[in-house]
mmCIF file of C-alpha atoms and ligand atoms in Angstrom:
data_model
loop_
_atom_site.group_PDB
_atom_site.id
_atom_site.type_symbol
_atom_site.label_atom_id
_atom_site.label_comp_id
_atom_site.label_asym_id
_atom_site.label_seq_id
_atom_site.Cartn_x
_atom_site.Cartn_y
_atom_site.Cartn_z
ATOM 1 C CA MET W 1 12.302 -46.552 39.040
ATOM 2 C CA GLY W 2 12.417 -42.786 38.903
ATOM 3 C CA GLU W 3 9.687 -41.803 36.502
ATOM 4 C CA ARG W 4 6.003 -42.301 37.066
ATOM 5 C CA PRO W 5 4.450 -45.150 35.103
ATOM 6 C CA THR W 6 1.477 -44.099 33.013
ATOM 7 C CA ILE W 7 -0.926 -46.508 34.671
ATOM 8 C CA SER W 8 -1.031 -48.085 38.112
ATOM 9 C CA VAL W 9 -3.495 -50.895 38.697
ATOM 10 C CA VAL W 10 -4.451 -51.291 42.357
ATOM 11 C CA VAL W 11 -5.839 -54.668 43.419
ATOM 12 C CA PRO W 12 -6.834 -55.522 47.020
ATOM 13 C CA LEU W 13 -6.381 -59.205 47.838
ATOM 14 C CA TYR W 14 -7.719 -61.114 50.788
ATOM 15 C CA ASN W 15 -7.310 -64.889 50.579
ATOM 16 C CA GLU W 16 -7.384 -64.929 46.790
ATOM 17 C CA GLN W 17 -4.973 -67.841 46.234
ATOM 18 C CA GLU W 18 -7.223 -69.347 43.560
ATOM 19 C CA ASN W 19 -7.431 -66.133 41.551
ATOM 20 C CA VAL W 20 -4.295 -64.102 41.926
ATOM 21 C CA GLU W 21 -2.175 -65.867 39.318
ATOM 22 C CA ALA W 22 -4.896 -65.910 36.646
ATOM 23 C CA LEU W 23 -5.621 -62.273 37.417
ATOM 24 C CA HIS W 24 -1.960 -61.354 37.117
ATOM 25 C CA ASP W 25 -1.662 -63.105 33.749
ATOM 26 C CA ARG W 26 -4.790 -61.565 32.248
ATOM 27 C CA LEU W 27 -3.965 -58.130 33.609
ATOM 28 C CA SER W 28 -0.366 -58.206 32.404
ATOM 29 C CA ALA W 29 -1.449 -59.341 28.934
ATOM 30 C CA VAL W 30 -3.971 -56.504 28.626
ATOM 31 C CA LEU W 31 -1.561 -53.876 29.920
ATOM 32 C CA ALA W 32 1.395 -55.069 27.845
ATOM 33 C CA ALA W 33 -0.740 -55.011 24.688
ATOM 34 C CA GLN W 34 -1.488 -51.344 25.349
ATOM 35 C CA GLY W 35 2.205 -50.503 25.062
ATOM 36 C CA LEU W 36 1.964 -48.194 28.068
ATOM 37 C CA SER W 37 4.317 -48.080 30.980
ATOM 38 C CA TYR W 38 2.507 -49.541 33.949
ATOM 39 C CA GLU W 39 2.795 -51.028 37.395
ATOM 40 C CA VAL W 40 0.473 -53.453 39.152
ATOM 41 C CA VAL W 41 0.058 -52.809 42.874
ATOM 42 C CA PHE W 42 -1.169 -55.824 44.837
ATOM 43 C CA ILE W 43 -2.326 -55.122 48.376
ATOM 44 C CA ASP W 44 -2.230 -58.207 50.538
ATOM 45 C CA ASP W 45 -4.881 -57.399 53.128
ATOM 46 C CA GLY W 46 -3.636 -59.834 55.762
ATOM 47 C CA SER W 47 -4.354 -62.992 53.754
ATOM 48 C CA ARG W 48 -4.107 -66.237 55.698
ATOM 49 C CA ASP W 49 -3.853 -68.575 52.717
ATOM 50 C CA ALA W 50 -1.134 -68.946 50.083
ATOM 51 C CA THR W 51 -1.796 -65.519 48.518
ATOM 52 C CA ALA W 52 1.377 -64.003 49.993
ATOM 53 C CA ALA W 53 3.561 -66.857 48.735
ATOM 54 C CA ILE W 54 2.064 -66.770 45.251
ATOM 55 C CA VAL W 55 2.440 -63.019 45.040
ATOM 56 C CA ALA W 56 6.089 -63.282 46.144
ATOM 57 C CA ARG W 57 6.698 -65.775 43.348
ATOM 58 C CA LEU W 58 5.081 -63.455 40.803
ATOM 59 C CA LEU W 59 7.205 -60.605 42.116
ATOM 60 C CA ALA W 60 10.395 -62.515 41.358
ATOM 61 C CA ARG W 61 9.584 -62.707 37.660
ATOM 62 C CA ASP W 62 7.595 -59.524 37.096
ATOM 63 C CA PRO W 63 9.526 -56.265 37.513
ATOM 64 C CA CYS W 64 6.316 -54.246 37.053
ATOM 65 C CA LEU W 65 4.739 -55.642 40.194
ATOM 66 C CA ALA W 66 4.610 -53.749 43.490
ATOM 67 C CA ILE W 67 3.369 -55.258 46.727
ATOM 68 C CA VAL W 68 1.958 -53.620 49.812
ATOM 69 C CA ARG W 69 1.520 -56.052 52.653
ATOM 70 C CA LEU W 70 -0.758 -54.865 55.440
ATOM 71 C CA SER W 71 -0.018 -55.962 58.992
ATOM 72 C CA ARG W 72 -3.427 -57.655 59.323
ATOM 73 C CA ASN W 73 -6.825 -57.712 57.627
ATOM 74 C CA PHE W 74 -8.105 -54.127 57.537
ATOM 75 C CA GLY W 75 -10.951 -54.596 55.070
ATOM 76 C CA HIS W 76 -11.500 -53.855 51.405
ATOM 77 C CA GLN W 77 -11.861 -50.061 51.544
ATOM 78 C CA ALA W 78 -8.767 -49.696 53.731
ATOM 79 C CA ALA W 79 -6.819 -51.960 51.363
ATOM 80 C CA VAL W 80 -7.846 -49.837 48.375
ATOM 81 C CA SER W 81 -6.796 -46.703 50.291
ATOM 82 C CA ALA W 82 -3.397 -48.302 50.926
ATOM 83 C CA GLY W 83 -3.156 -49.008 47.200
ATOM 84 C CA LEU W 84 -4.022 -45.422 46.265
ATOM 85 C CA ASP W 85 -1.367 -44.174 48.703
ATOM 86 C CA HIS W 86 1.320 -46.362 47.130
ATOM 87 C CA ALA W 87 0.351 -46.177 43.450
ATOM 88 C CA ARG W 88 2.685 -43.981 41.451
ATOM 89 C CA GLY W 89 0.985 -43.859 38.066
ATOM 90 C CA ARG W 90 -0.298 -40.787 36.239
ATOM 91 C CA ALA W 91 -3.623 -42.575 36.318
ATOM 92 C CA VAL W 92 -4.730 -45.245 38.770
ATOM 93 C CA VAL W 93 -7.131 -48.110 38.063
ATOM 94 C CA VAL W 94 -8.856 -49.821 41.012
ATOM 95 C CA MET W 95 -10.248 -53.320 40.534
ATOM 96 C CA ASP W 96 -11.204 -56.414 42.535
ATOM 97 C CA GLY W 97 -8.906 -59.408 42.774
ATOM 98 C CA ASP W 98 -11.497 -62.081 42.007
ATOM 99 C CA LEU W 99 -11.817 -61.340 38.262
ATOM 100 C CA GLN W 100 -15.325 -59.948 38.695
ATOM 101 C CA ASP W 101 -13.957 -56.784 37.125
ATOM 102 C CA PRO W 102 -12.636 -57.909 33.725
ATOM 103 C CA PRO W 103 -9.155 -56.458 32.991
ATOM 104 C CA GLU W 104 -10.183 -56.227 29.335
ATOM 105 C CA VAL W 105 -12.218 -53.096 30.186
ATOM 106 C CA ILE W 106 -9.086 -51.165 31.163
ATOM 107 C CA PRO W 107 -8.184 -50.070 27.593
ATOM 108 C CA GLN W 108 -11.607 -48.402 27.358
ATOM 109 C CA PHE W 109 -10.915 -46.596 30.649
ATOM 110 C CA VAL W 110 -7.602 -45.384 29.261
ATOM 111 C CA ALA W 111 -9.210 -44.228 26.017
ATOM 112 C CA ARG W 112 -11.741 -42.070 27.864
ATOM 113 C CA TRP W 113 -9.000 -40.728 30.160
ATOM 114 C CA ARG W 114 -7.082 -39.722 27.038
ATOM 115 C CA GLU W 115 -10.191 -37.888 25.875
ATOM 116 C CA GLY W 116 -9.829 -35.738 28.960
ATOM 117 C CA PHE W 117 -11.944 -37.365 31.648
ATOM 118 C CA ASP W 118 -10.447 -37.377 35.147
ATOM 119 C CA VAL W 119 -12.596 -40.207 36.487
ATOM 120 C CA VAL W 120 -13.939 -43.096 34.427
ATOM 121 C CA TYR W 121 -16.104 -45.392 36.533
ATOM 122 C CA ALA W 122 -17.566 -48.709 35.485
ATOM 123 C CA VAL W 123 -21.333 -49.093 35.654
ATOM 124 C CA ARG W 124 -22.631 -52.634 35.950
ATOM 125 C CA ALA W 125 -24.955 -53.379 33.070
ATOM 126 C CA SER W 126 -25.435 -56.870 34.459
ATOM 127 C CA ARG W 127 -24.146 -58.932 37.324
ATOM 128 C CA ARG W 128 -23.932 -62.643 37.893
ATOM 129 C CA GLU W 129 -24.794 -63.203 41.507
ATOM 130 C CA GLY W 130 -27.597 -64.718 43.548
ATOM 131 C CA ALA W 131 -31.020 -63.090 43.373
ATOM 132 C CA LEU W 132 -30.968 -62.089 47.031
ATOM 133 C CA LYS W 133 -27.585 -60.382 46.773
ATOM 134 C CA ARG W 134 -28.673 -58.616 43.584
ATOM 135 C CA LEU W 135 -31.811 -57.367 45.329
ATOM 136 C CA GLY W 136 -29.653 -56.146 48.224
ATOM 137 C CA TYR W 137 -27.340 -54.183 45.911
ATOM 138 C CA PHE W 138 -30.300 -52.837 43.920
ATOM 139 C CA THR W 139 -32.004 -51.554 47.061
ATOM 140 C CA PHE W 140 -28.838 -50.129 48.560
ATOM 141 C CA TYR W 141 -27.842 -48.059 45.546
ATOM 142 C CA ARG W 142 -31.337 -46.611 45.218
ATOM 143 C CA LEU W 143 -31.617 -45.883 48.929
ATOM 144 C CA PHE W 144 -28.171 -44.327 48.920
ATOM 145 C CA ARG W 145 -29.108 -42.108 46.005
ATOM 146 C CA ALA W 146 -32.356 -41.031 47.661
ATOM 147 C CA VAL W 147 -30.758 -40.278 50.997
ATOM 148 C CA SER W 148 -27.218 -39.077 50.319
ATOM 149 C CA GLU W 149 -26.249 -35.471 49.879
ATOM 150 C CA ILE W 150 -24.119 -36.192 46.819
ATOM 151 C CA ASP W 151 -25.341 -37.347 43.427
ATOM 152 C CA VAL W 152 -23.828 -40.821 43.123
ATOM 153 C CA PRO W 153 -24.216 -42.754 39.880
ATOM 154 C CA LEU W 154 -26.272 -45.927 40.287
ATOM 155 C CA ASP W 155 -24.641 -49.365 40.217
ATOM 156 C CA SER W 156 -21.078 -48.148 40.097
ATOM 157 C CA GLY W 157 -18.694 -49.862 42.467
ATOM 158 C CA ASP W 158 -15.009 -49.243 43.020
ATOM 159 C CA PHE W 159 -13.904 -50.416 39.556
ATOM 160 C CA CYS W 160 -12.639 -47.211 37.936
ATOM 161 C CA LEU W 161 -9.761 -45.177 36.602
ATOM 162 C CA MET W 162 -8.746 -41.958 38.321
ATOM 163 C CA ASP W 163 -6.348 -39.293 37.159
ATOM 164 C CA ARG W 164 -3.407 -38.432 39.422
ATOM 165 C CA ARG W 165 -5.099 -35.147 40.378
ATOM 166 C CA VAL W 166 -8.154 -37.033 41.638
ATOM 167 C CA VAL W 167 -6.048 -39.574 43.524
ATOM 168 C CA ASP W 168 -4.082 -36.819 45.234
ATOM 169 C CA THR W 169 -7.308 -35.027 46.149
ATOM 170 C CA LEU W 170 -8.753 -38.238 47.620
ATOM 171 C CA ARG W 171 -5.581 -38.868 49.571
ATOM 172 C CA GLY W 172 -5.751 -35.357 50.980
ATOM 173 C CA LEU W 173 -9.244 -35.831 52.397
ATOM 174 C CA PRO W 174 -8.997 -36.017 56.180
ATOM 175 C CA GLU W 175 -11.539 -38.734 56.865
ATOM 176 C CA ARG W 176 -10.415 -42.213 57.798
ATOM 177 C CA MET W 177 -13.683 -44.033 57.124
ATOM 178 C CA ARG W 178 -13.295 -44.276 53.406
ATOM 179 C CA PHE W 179 -16.334 -45.093 51.359
ATOM 180 C CA ILE W 180 -14.371 -44.762 48.177
ATOM 181 C CA ARG W 181 -17.160 -44.765 45.601
ATOM 182 C CA GLY W 182 -18.826 -41.932 47.543
ATOM 183 C CA LEU W 183 -15.672 -39.874 47.996
ATOM 184 C CA ARG W 184 -14.851 -40.335 44.318
ATOM 185 C CA THR W 185 -18.165 -38.702 43.427
ATOM 186 C CA PHE W 186 -17.703 -36.058 46.094
ATOM 187 C CA VAL W 187 -14.404 -34.741 44.687
ATOM 188 C CA GLY W 188 -15.949 -33.923 41.294
ATOM 189 C CA PHE W 189 -13.747 -33.196 38.249
ATOM 190 C CA ARG W 190 -14.786 -34.525 34.834
ATOM 191 C CA GLN W 191 -16.391 -37.930 35.296
ATOM 192 C CA ALA W 192 -17.660 -40.470 32.806
ATOM 193 C CA GLY W 193 -19.454 -43.784 33.259
ATOM 194 C CA LEU W 194 -18.717 -46.874 31.231
ATOM 195 C CA ALA W 195 -21.121 -49.804 31.051
ATOM 196 C CA TYR W 196 -19.727 -53.302 31.514
ATOM 197 C CA ASP W 197 -20.922 -56.777 32.381
ATOM 198 C CA ARG W 198 -19.797 -57.840 35.810
ATOM 199 C CA ASP W 199 -18.567 -61.409 35.801
ATOM 200 C CA ALA W 200 -19.124 -63.956 38.499
ATOM 201 C CA ARG W 201 -16.286 -64.460 40.983
ATOM 202 C CA ALA W 202 -13.742 -66.704 39.207
ATOM 203 C CA ALA W 203 -12.993 -68.942 42.185
ATOM 204 C CA GLY W 204 -13.107 -69.033 45.946
ATOM 205 C CA ARG W 205 -15.757 -67.704 48.299
ATOM 206 C CA PRO W 206 -16.725 -64.032 48.567
ATOM 207 C CA LYS W 207 -14.507 -62.348 51.129
ATOM 208 C CA TYR W 208 -17.205 -59.926 52.158
ATOM 209 C CA THR W 209 -19.433 -61.582 54.695
ATOM 210 C CA LEU W 210 -23.065 -60.492 54.785
ATOM 211 C CA SER W 211 -22.457 -58.526 57.974
ATOM 212 C CA ALA W 212 -19.416 -56.805 56.426
ATOM 213 C CA LEU W 213 -21.544 -55.801 53.435
ATOM 214 C CA VAL W 214 -24.267 -54.418 55.703
ATOM 215 C CA ARG W 215 -21.584 -52.573 57.683
ATOM 216 C CA LEU W 216 -20.222 -51.040 54.472
ATOM 217 C CA ALA W 217 -23.723 -50.019 53.416
ATOM 218 C CA VAL W 218 -24.520 -48.410 56.785
ATOM 219 C CA ASP W 219 -21.150 -46.637 56.987
ATOM 220 C CA GLY W 220 -21.632 -45.354 53.457
ATOM 221 C CA LEU W 221 -25.093 -44.020 54.215
ATOM 222 C CA ILE W 222 -24.082 -42.463 57.524
ATOM 223 C CA SER W 223 -20.981 -40.744 56.227
ATOM 224 C CA PHE W 224 -22.720 -39.262 53.200
ATOM 225 C CA SER W 225 -26.011 -38.207 54.705
ATOM 226 C CA GLY W 226 -27.382 -36.348 57.684
ATOM 227 C CA ARG W 227 -30.951 -37.190 56.655
ATOM 228 C CA PRO W 228 -31.418 -40.156 59.031
ATOM 229 C CA LEU W 229 -30.834 -37.681 61.872
ATOM 230 C CA ARG W 230 -33.510 -35.401 60.477
ATOM 231 C CA LEU W 231 -35.756 -38.442 60.183
ATOM 232 C CA VAL W 232 -35.413 -38.913 63.952
ATOM 233 C CA THR W 233 -36.734 -35.398 64.465
ATOM 234 C CA TYR W 234 -39.636 -36.000 62.071
ATOM 235 C CA ILE W 235 -40.574 -39.233 63.828
ATOM 236 C CA GLY W 236 -40.511 -37.343 67.137
ATOM 237 C CA GLY W 237 -42.815 -34.655 65.727
ATOM 238 C CA PHE W 238 -45.176 -37.250 64.287
ATOM 239 C CA THR W 239 -45.493 -39.210 67.532
ATOM 240 C CA ILE W 240 -46.007 -36.014 69.542
ATOM 241 C CA ALA W 241 -48.897 -35.139 67.244
ATOM 242 C CA ILE W 242 -50.417 -38.578 67.775
ATOM 243 C CA ALA W 243 -49.893 -38.339 71.548
ATOM 244 C CA ALA W 244 -51.594 -34.948 71.626
ATOM 245 C CA GLY W 245 -54.605 -36.335 69.756
ATOM 246 C CA LEU W 246 -54.799 -39.289 72.109
ATOM 247 C CA ALA W 247 -54.561 -37.030 75.149
ATOM 248 C CA VAL W 248 -57.589 -35.065 73.995
ATOM 249 C CA TRP W 249 -59.510 -38.283 73.417
ATOM 250 C CA VAL W 250 -58.539 -39.735 76.820
ATOM 251 C CA PHE W 251 -59.490 -36.526 78.553
ATOM 252 C CA CYS W 252 -62.917 -36.336 76.859
ATOM 253 C CA ASP W 253 -63.532 -40.008 77.521
ATOM 254 C CA ALA W 254 -62.719 -39.647 81.216
ATOM 255 C CA PHE W 255 -64.898 -36.531 81.497
ATOM 256 C CA TRP W 256 -68.025 -37.660 79.712
ATOM 257 C CA ASN W 257 -68.098 -41.457 79.623
ATOM 258 C CA GLN W 258 -66.321 -42.428 82.838
ATOM 259 C CA THR W 259 -66.169 -46.021 81.681
ATOM 260 C CA GLY W 260 -63.253 -46.767 83.987
ATOM 261 C CA PRO W 261 -60.130 -48.825 83.202
ATOM 262 C CA ARG W 262 -60.281 -50.083 79.673
ATOM 263 C CA GLY W 263 -57.866 -50.186 76.784
ATOM 264 C CA TRP W 264 -55.049 -52.270 78.163
ATOM 265 C CA ALA W 265 -54.339 -53.624 74.673
ATOM 266 C CA SER W 266 -54.131 -50.208 73.058
ATOM 267 C CA LEU W 267 -51.963 -48.994 75.924
ATOM 268 C CA ILE W 268 -49.451 -51.797 75.527
ATOM 269 C CA VAL W 269 -49.349 -51.263 71.756
ATOM 270 C CA VAL W 270 -48.559 -47.595 72.237
ATOM 271 C CA VAL W 271 -45.900 -48.342 74.855
ATOM 272 C CA LEU W 272 -44.214 -50.975 72.675
ATOM 273 C CA PHE W 273 -44.419 -48.801 69.594
ATOM 274 C CA MET W 274 -42.923 -45.790 71.335
ATOM 275 C CA GLY W 275 -40.219 -47.952 72.872
ATOM 276 C CA SER W 276 -39.191 -49.300 69.478
ATOM 277 C CA VAL W 277 -39.228 -45.871 67.866
ATOM 278 C CA GLN W 278 -36.945 -44.616 70.625
ATOM 279 C CA LEU W 279 -34.571 -47.552 70.241
ATOM 280 C CA ILE W 280 -34.350 -47.075 66.483
ATOM 281 C CA CYS W 281 -33.687 -43.377 66.951
ATOM 282 C CA LEU W 282 -31.001 -44.080 69.537
ATOM 283 C CA GLY W 283 -29.479 -46.589 67.121
ATOM 284 C CA ILE W 284 -29.375 -44.043 64.297
ATOM 285 C CA ILE W 285 -27.786 -41.452 66.551
ATOM 286 C CA GLY W 286 -25.408 -44.123 67.837
ATOM 287 C CA GLU W 287 -24.177 -44.803 64.289
ATOM 288 C CA TYR W 288 -23.221 -41.153 63.886
ATOM 289 C CA ILE W 289 -21.529 -41.092 67.276
ATOM 290 C CA ARG W 290 -19.607 -44.221 66.326
ATOM 291 C CA LEU W 291 -18.258 -42.514 63.215
ATOM 292 C CA ILE W 292 -17.395 -39.356 65.144
ATOM 293 C CA PHE W 293 -15.664 -41.524 67.740
ATOM 294 C CA LEU W 294 -13.673 -43.424 65.109
ATOM 295 C CA GLU W 295 -12.613 -40.260 63.312
ATOM 296 C CA SER W 296 -11.713 -38.447 66.525
ATOM 297 C CA LYS W 297 -9.272 -41.136 67.590
ATOM 298 C CA GLY W 298 -7.310 -40.468 64.437
ATOM 299 C CA ARG W 299 -6.020 -44.023 64.086
ATOM 300 C CA PRO W 300 -4.764 -44.924 60.620
ATOM 301 C CA SER W 301 -7.179 -46.893 58.448
ATOM 302 C CA TYR W 302 -4.428 -49.414 57.677
ATOM 303 C CA ILE W 303 -0.875 -50.300 58.740
ATOM 304 C CA VAL W 304 1.768 -51.370 56.230
ATOM 305 C CA GLN W 305 4.049 -54.197 57.216
ATOM 306 C CA GLU W 306 6.098 -54.222 54.045
ATOM 307 C CA TYR W 307 6.170 -52.314 50.778
ATOM 308 C CA THR W 308 8.075 -53.559 47.751
ATOM 309 C CA PRO W 309 7.960 -51.008 44.926
ATOM 310 C CA ALA W 310 7.991 -52.100 41.303
ATOM 311 C CA ARG W 311 11.540 -52.468 40.011
ATOM 312 C CA ALA W 312 10.795 -51.128 36.563
ATOM 313 C CA ALA W 313 8.066 -49.861 34.329
ATOM 314 C CA THR W 314 7.782 -51.282 30.842
ATOM 315 C CA PRO W 315 9.122 -48.796 28.337
ATOM 316 C CA GLU W 316 6.421 -46.775 26.644
ATOM 317 C CA ARG W 317 6.086 -47.713 23.001
ATOM 318 C CA ALA W 318 6.200 -44.766 20.672
ATOM 319 C CA ASP W 319 2.995 -45.853 18.910
ATOM 320 C CA ALA W 320 0.961 -46.077 22.129
HETATM 321 N N1 UDP S 1 -11.047 -57.877 50.025
HETATM 322 C C1 UDP S 1 -10.035 -57.344 50.823
HETATM 323 N N2 UDP S 1 -10.198 -57.338 52.186
HETATM 324 C C2 UDP S 1 -11.321 -57.831 52.791
HETATM 325 C C3 UDP S 1 -12.367 -58.336 51.948
HETATM 326 C C4 UDP S 1 -12.200 -58.334 50.581
HETATM 327 O O1 UDP S 1 -9.009 -56.885 50.319
HETATM 328 O O2 UDP S 1 -11.397 -57.817 54.007
HETATM 329 C C5 UDP S 1 -10.866 -57.891 48.564
HETATM 330 C C6 UDP S 1 -11.102 -59.256 47.904
HETATM 331 O O3 UDP S 1 -9.923 -60.033 47.910
HETATM 332 C C7 UDP S 1 -11.524 -58.858 46.507
HETATM 333 C C8 UDP S 1 -12.270 -57.540 46.733
HETATM 334 O O4 UDP S 1 -11.835 -57.049 47.992
HETATM 335 O O5 UDP S 1 -10.412 -58.615 45.672
HETATM 336 C C9 UDP S 1 -13.766 -57.725 46.703
HETATM 337 O O6 UDP S 1 -14.154 -58.706 47.617
HETATM 338 P P1 UDP S 1 -15.360 -59.708 47.356
HETATM 339 O O7 UDP S 1 -15.217 -60.310 45.997
HETATM 340 O O8 UDP S 1 -15.464 -60.638 48.494
HETATM 341 O O9 UDP S 1 -16.577 -58.682 47.404
HETATM 342 P P2 UDP S 1 -17.908 -58.718 46.509
HETATM 343 O O10 UDP S 1 -17.489 -58.936 45.086
HETATM 344 O O11 UDP S 1 -18.721 -59.806 47.051
HETATM 345 O O12 UDP S 1 -18.467 -57.341 46.726
HETATM 346 MG MG1 MG S 2 -16.215 -60.259 44.331
#
C-alpha cells in the first residue's frame, strides 16, 4: 500500500475480547459508508485474553486492518502513542475499544476537518458511568484546568481527529510520559470541539483500575503544571508566619506569666501538622523528581513485538 489512506482510526485494545468484533463491524460500516480510503489500526496492548486471536481472524478478511502488537501491557497512553506512530492516514482518529466512543461520530469529525480544522476533539455532553466515577472525572477536569499552564477544554478525552501535521508534531515532542489530551492542546493549530453522548462500556470490565486512573490524573497534572511546586513554597511561607506569631506569644508568656509547662496538646498538634505538611511537600516534589527520572532514562514508552500494516486502502469514491 503505497499511498496514504485518507483516514486512520487508532484503537488501543487491552483484553477487549467481548468488544473488538462488534467494534470492528460498526467502525467498518461507518467508514465504508463515507466512501473514503481508510485503515483501522488496532494496538494490542499485551492482552491476555482472546483479543489477539480475534484480531488475527479479522485481519485475514479485512485488508484495511493494521495491527501493532506491543510486547507487553504498556498502558493506554503508550498504546495510543504506538498507534499514532504507525498510523499512515492524512488524518488520524483516536478512539477507545470498548464502544464508549461511538464510531458514528467519525463522519462529523471528518466534516469539520474538511472545513479546515486541524484538531476536532469530542466533548462529552453526557456520560453513563457510576456517580462516584463521574464525580472523579468532574473534579479532575476542573482541577486540571485551574492548575495547568495550558488552556485545556473541559470534559474532552482522547476521542478526536487530528490532521497529519498535528500527529507529526505530537510525534516529534521529546517527552515520553504522554498525556495525550494535554499535548494535543499544547500543540495548538485550529481546534474545534464537538459535543457527543458518551455511551456506557459495551461489555467487559473497565481496563483502567482506580489506581491507574489516579496515576494518569497525577501524571497529567504534574507534567502540565509547575504550580504544585509553587504551592509548596506558599505553604512554607504560611507556616513560617504562624511559627513567628507563636514564637512571640511563647516568649511573652514565658516572660510575664511564667506559668510553667503547659500546652502539651497544642504542641503535639503543631508537631503533627508540620510533619504532615512536610510529608505532603516531599511527596509533591517526589512526583516531579519521578517524572524527571523517567524522562532522563530515555526508555521508550512502548515496545512493538509485531507490526502488520494494512494490505490495502479502500478506493476513494469520486463522490466522497
Ligand atoms: N486500554 C489499553 N491499555 C491499558 C488499559 C486500557 O490499551 O492498559 C484500552 C482499553 O482496551 C480501552 C481504552 O484503553 O480501549 C480505555 O480503557 P477503559 O475503557 O478501561 O477506560 P475508561 O473508559 O474507564 O476510561
Ligand atoms: Mg471505557
